[in-house]
mmCIF file of C-alpha atoms in Angstrom:
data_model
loop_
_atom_site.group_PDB
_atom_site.id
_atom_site.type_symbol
_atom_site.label_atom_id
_atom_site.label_comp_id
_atom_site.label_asym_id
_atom_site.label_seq_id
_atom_site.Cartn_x
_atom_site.Cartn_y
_atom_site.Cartn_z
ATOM 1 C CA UNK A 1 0.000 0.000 0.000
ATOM 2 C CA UNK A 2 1.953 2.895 1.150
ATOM 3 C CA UNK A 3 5.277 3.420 3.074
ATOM 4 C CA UNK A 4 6.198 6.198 5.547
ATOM 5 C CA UNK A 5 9.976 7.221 6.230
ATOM 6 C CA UNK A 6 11.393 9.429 9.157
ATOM 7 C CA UNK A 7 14.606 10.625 8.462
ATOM 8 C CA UNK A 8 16.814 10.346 12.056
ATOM 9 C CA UNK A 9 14.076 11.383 13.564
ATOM 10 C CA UNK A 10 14.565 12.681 17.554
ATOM 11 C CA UNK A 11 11.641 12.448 19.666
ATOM 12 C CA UNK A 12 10.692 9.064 20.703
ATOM 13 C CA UNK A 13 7.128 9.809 21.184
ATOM 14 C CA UNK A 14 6.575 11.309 17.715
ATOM 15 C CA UNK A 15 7.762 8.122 16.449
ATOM 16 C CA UNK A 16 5.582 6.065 18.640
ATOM 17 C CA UNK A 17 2.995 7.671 17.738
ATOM 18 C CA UNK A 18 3.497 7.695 13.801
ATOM 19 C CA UNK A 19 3.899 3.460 14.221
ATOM 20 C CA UNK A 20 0.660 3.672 15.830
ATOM 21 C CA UNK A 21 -0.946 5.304 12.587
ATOM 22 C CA UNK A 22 1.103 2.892 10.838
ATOM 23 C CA UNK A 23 -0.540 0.231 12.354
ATOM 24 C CA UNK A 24 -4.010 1.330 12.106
ATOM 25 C CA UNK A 25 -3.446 1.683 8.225
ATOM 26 C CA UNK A 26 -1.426 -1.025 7.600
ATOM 27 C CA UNK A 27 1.965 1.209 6.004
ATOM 28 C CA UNK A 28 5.131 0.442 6.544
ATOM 29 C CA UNK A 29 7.611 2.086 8.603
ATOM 30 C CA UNK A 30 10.655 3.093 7.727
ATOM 31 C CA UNK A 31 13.454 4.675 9.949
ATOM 32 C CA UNK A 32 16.732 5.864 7.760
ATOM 33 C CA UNK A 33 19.273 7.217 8.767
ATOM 34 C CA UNK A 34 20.926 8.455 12.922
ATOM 35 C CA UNK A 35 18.222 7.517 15.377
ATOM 36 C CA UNK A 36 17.986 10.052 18.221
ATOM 37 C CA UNK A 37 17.130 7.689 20.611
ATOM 38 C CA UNK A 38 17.196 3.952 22.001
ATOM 39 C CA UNK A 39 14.591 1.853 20.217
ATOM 40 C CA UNK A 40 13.620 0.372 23.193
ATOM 41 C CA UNK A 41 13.089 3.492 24.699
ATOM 42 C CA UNK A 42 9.987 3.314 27.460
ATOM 43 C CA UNK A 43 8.523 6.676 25.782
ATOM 44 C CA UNK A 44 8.839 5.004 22.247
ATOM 45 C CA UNK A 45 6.805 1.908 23.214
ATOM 46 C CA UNK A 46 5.011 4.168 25.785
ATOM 47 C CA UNK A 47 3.329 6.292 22.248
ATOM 48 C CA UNK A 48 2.998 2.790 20.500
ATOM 49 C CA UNK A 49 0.766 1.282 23.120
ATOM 50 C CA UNK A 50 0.482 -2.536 22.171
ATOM 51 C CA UNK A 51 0.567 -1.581 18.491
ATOM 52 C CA UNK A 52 4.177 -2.225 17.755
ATOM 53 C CA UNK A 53 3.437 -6.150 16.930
ATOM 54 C CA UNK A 54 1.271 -4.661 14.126
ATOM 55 C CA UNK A 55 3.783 -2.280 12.527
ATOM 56 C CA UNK A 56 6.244 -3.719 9.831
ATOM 57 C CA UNK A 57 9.427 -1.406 10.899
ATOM 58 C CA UNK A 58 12.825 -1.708 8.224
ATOM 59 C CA UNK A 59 15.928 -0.064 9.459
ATOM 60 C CA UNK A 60 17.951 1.824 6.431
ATOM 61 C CA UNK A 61 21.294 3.635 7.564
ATOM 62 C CA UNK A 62 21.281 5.884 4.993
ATOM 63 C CA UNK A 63 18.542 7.490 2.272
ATOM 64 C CA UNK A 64 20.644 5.685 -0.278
ATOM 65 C CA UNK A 65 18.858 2.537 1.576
ATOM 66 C CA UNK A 66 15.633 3.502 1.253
ATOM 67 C CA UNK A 67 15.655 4.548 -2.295
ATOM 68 C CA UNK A 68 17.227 1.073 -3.159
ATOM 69 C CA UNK A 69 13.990 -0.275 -0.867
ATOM 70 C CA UNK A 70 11.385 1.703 -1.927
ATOM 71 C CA UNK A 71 12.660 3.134 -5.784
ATOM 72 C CA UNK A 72 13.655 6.329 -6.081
ATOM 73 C CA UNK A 73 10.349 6.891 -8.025
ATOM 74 C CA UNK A 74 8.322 6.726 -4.963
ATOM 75 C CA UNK A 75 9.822 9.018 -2.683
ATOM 76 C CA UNK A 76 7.221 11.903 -1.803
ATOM 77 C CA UNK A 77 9.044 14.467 0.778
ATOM 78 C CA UNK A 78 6.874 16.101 2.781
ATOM 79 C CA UNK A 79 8.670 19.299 4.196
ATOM 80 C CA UNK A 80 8.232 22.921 5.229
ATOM 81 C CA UNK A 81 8.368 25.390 3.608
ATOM 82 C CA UNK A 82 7.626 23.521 0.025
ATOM 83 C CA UNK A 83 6.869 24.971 -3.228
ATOM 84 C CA UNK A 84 3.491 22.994 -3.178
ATOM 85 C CA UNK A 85 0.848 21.551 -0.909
ATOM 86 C CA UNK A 86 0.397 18.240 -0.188
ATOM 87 C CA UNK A 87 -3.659 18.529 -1.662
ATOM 88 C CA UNK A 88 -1.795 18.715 -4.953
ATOM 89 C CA UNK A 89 0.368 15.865 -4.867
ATOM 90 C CA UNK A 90 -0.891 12.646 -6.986
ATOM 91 C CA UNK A 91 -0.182 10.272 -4.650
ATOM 92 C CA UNK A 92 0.364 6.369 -6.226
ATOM 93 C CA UNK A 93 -0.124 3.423 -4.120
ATOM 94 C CA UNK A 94 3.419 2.037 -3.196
ATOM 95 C CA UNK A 95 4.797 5.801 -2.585
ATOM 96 C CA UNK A 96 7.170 7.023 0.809
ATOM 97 C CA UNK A 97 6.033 9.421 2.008
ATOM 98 C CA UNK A 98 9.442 11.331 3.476
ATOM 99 C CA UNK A 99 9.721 13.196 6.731
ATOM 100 C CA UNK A 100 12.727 14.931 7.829
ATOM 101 C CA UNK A 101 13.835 15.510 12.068
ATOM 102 C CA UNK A 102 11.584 17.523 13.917
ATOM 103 C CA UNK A 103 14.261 19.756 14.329
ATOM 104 C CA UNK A 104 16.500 20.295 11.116
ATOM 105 C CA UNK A 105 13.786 18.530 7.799
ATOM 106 C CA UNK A 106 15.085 16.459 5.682
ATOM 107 C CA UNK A 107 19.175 16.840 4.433
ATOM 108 C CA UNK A 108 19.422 19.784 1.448
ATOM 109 C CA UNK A 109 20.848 17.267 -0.920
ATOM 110 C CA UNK A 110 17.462 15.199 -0.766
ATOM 111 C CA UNK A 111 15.435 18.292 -1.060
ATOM 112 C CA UNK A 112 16.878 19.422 -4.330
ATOM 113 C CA UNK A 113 16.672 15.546 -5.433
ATOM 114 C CA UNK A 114 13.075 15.231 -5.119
ATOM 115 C CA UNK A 115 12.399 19.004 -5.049
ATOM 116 C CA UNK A 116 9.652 18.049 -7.801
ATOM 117 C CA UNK A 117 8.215 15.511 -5.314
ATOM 118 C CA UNK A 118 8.368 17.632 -2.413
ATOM 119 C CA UNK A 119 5.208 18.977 -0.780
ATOM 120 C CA UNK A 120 4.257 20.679 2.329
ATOM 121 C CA UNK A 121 0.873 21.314 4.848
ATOM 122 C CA UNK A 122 -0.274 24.704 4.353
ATOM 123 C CA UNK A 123 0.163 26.998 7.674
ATOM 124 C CA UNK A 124 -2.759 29.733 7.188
ATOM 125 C CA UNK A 125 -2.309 31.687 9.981
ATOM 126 C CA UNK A 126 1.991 31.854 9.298
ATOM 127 C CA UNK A 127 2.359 32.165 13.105
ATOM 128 C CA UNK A 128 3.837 28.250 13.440
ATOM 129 C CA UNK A 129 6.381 27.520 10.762
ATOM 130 C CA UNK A 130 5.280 23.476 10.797
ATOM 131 C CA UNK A 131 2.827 20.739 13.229
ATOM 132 C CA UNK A 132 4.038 18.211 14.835
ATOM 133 C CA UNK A 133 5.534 15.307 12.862
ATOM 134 C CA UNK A 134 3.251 12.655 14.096
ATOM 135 C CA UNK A 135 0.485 15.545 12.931
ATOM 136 C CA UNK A 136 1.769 15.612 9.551
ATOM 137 C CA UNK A 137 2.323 12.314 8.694
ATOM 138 C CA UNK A 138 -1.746 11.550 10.042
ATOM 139 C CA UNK A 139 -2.662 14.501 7.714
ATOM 140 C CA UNK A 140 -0.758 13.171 4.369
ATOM 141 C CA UNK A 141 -1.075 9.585 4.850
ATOM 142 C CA UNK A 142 -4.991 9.867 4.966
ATOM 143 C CA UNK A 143 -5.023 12.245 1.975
ATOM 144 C CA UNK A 144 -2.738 9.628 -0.078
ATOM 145 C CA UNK A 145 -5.179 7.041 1.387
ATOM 146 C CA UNK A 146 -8.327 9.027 0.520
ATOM 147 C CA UNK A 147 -6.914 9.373 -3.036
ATOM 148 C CA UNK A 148 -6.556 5.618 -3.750
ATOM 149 C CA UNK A 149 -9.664 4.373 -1.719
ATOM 150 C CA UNK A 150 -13.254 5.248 -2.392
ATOM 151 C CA UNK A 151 -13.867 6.397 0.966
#
């Protein structure tokens, strides 16, 4: 169906809680690259709950890794600020959808890689420059979702 990737992502509860949305809609998780914490981290499992049986997890060291998983052709980076919004974005069943570190995005290199596959969540009122990352991966995966399912 679909794939999610966080790129050395920091916060062990943002993770936990993007497996759990994982689980519930049966995508894959991927986490590429420097982890920012221990994997068996009681916060990590702790934002899980029980769901972590139901999550299919892959481990990539670098991006390089997850294209060669995933094909370069179905990266989708989801970043702030982005050229376009995610509601524009034709999103193709077997797509990753890309997420950088809640603190620094996803590495420049990538960005100009994919920059015509990279979209972003609109911020109306400009006084937050991004959401959460467990947010923003619930508010993209259900659009790709809603676009390949008659829901």
């Amino acid at each position: 169906m679909f794939h999610l990737a966080l790129w050395e992502p920091e916060i062990p509860p943002n993770t936990g809680n993007v497996a759990r949305l994982c689980a519930a809609t049966g995508t894959v998780l991927h986490l590429v690259g420097r982890i920012g914490f221990r994997i068996d981290d009681r916060s990590l499992k702790r934002a899980g709950l029980d769901y972590w049986d139901a999550v299919e997890v892959r481990f990539h060291p670098t991006f390089a890794d997850l294209e060669t998983a995933v094909g370069p052709d179905h990266i989708v980076c989801i970043e702030t600020p982005a050229p376009r919004y995610y509601t524009r974005a034709e999103f193709r069943l077997g797509d990753c959808l890309v997420f950088g570190s809640e603190s620094k995005g996803l590495p420049p290199e990538v960005r100009e890689r994919y920059a015509a596959r990279t979209f972003g969540i609109p911020m109306p009122t400009g006084t937050v420059r991004s959401l959460n990352l467990a947010t923003a991966a619930g508010v993209v995966l259900y659009e790709a979702l809603r676009q390949r399912h008659d829901w």
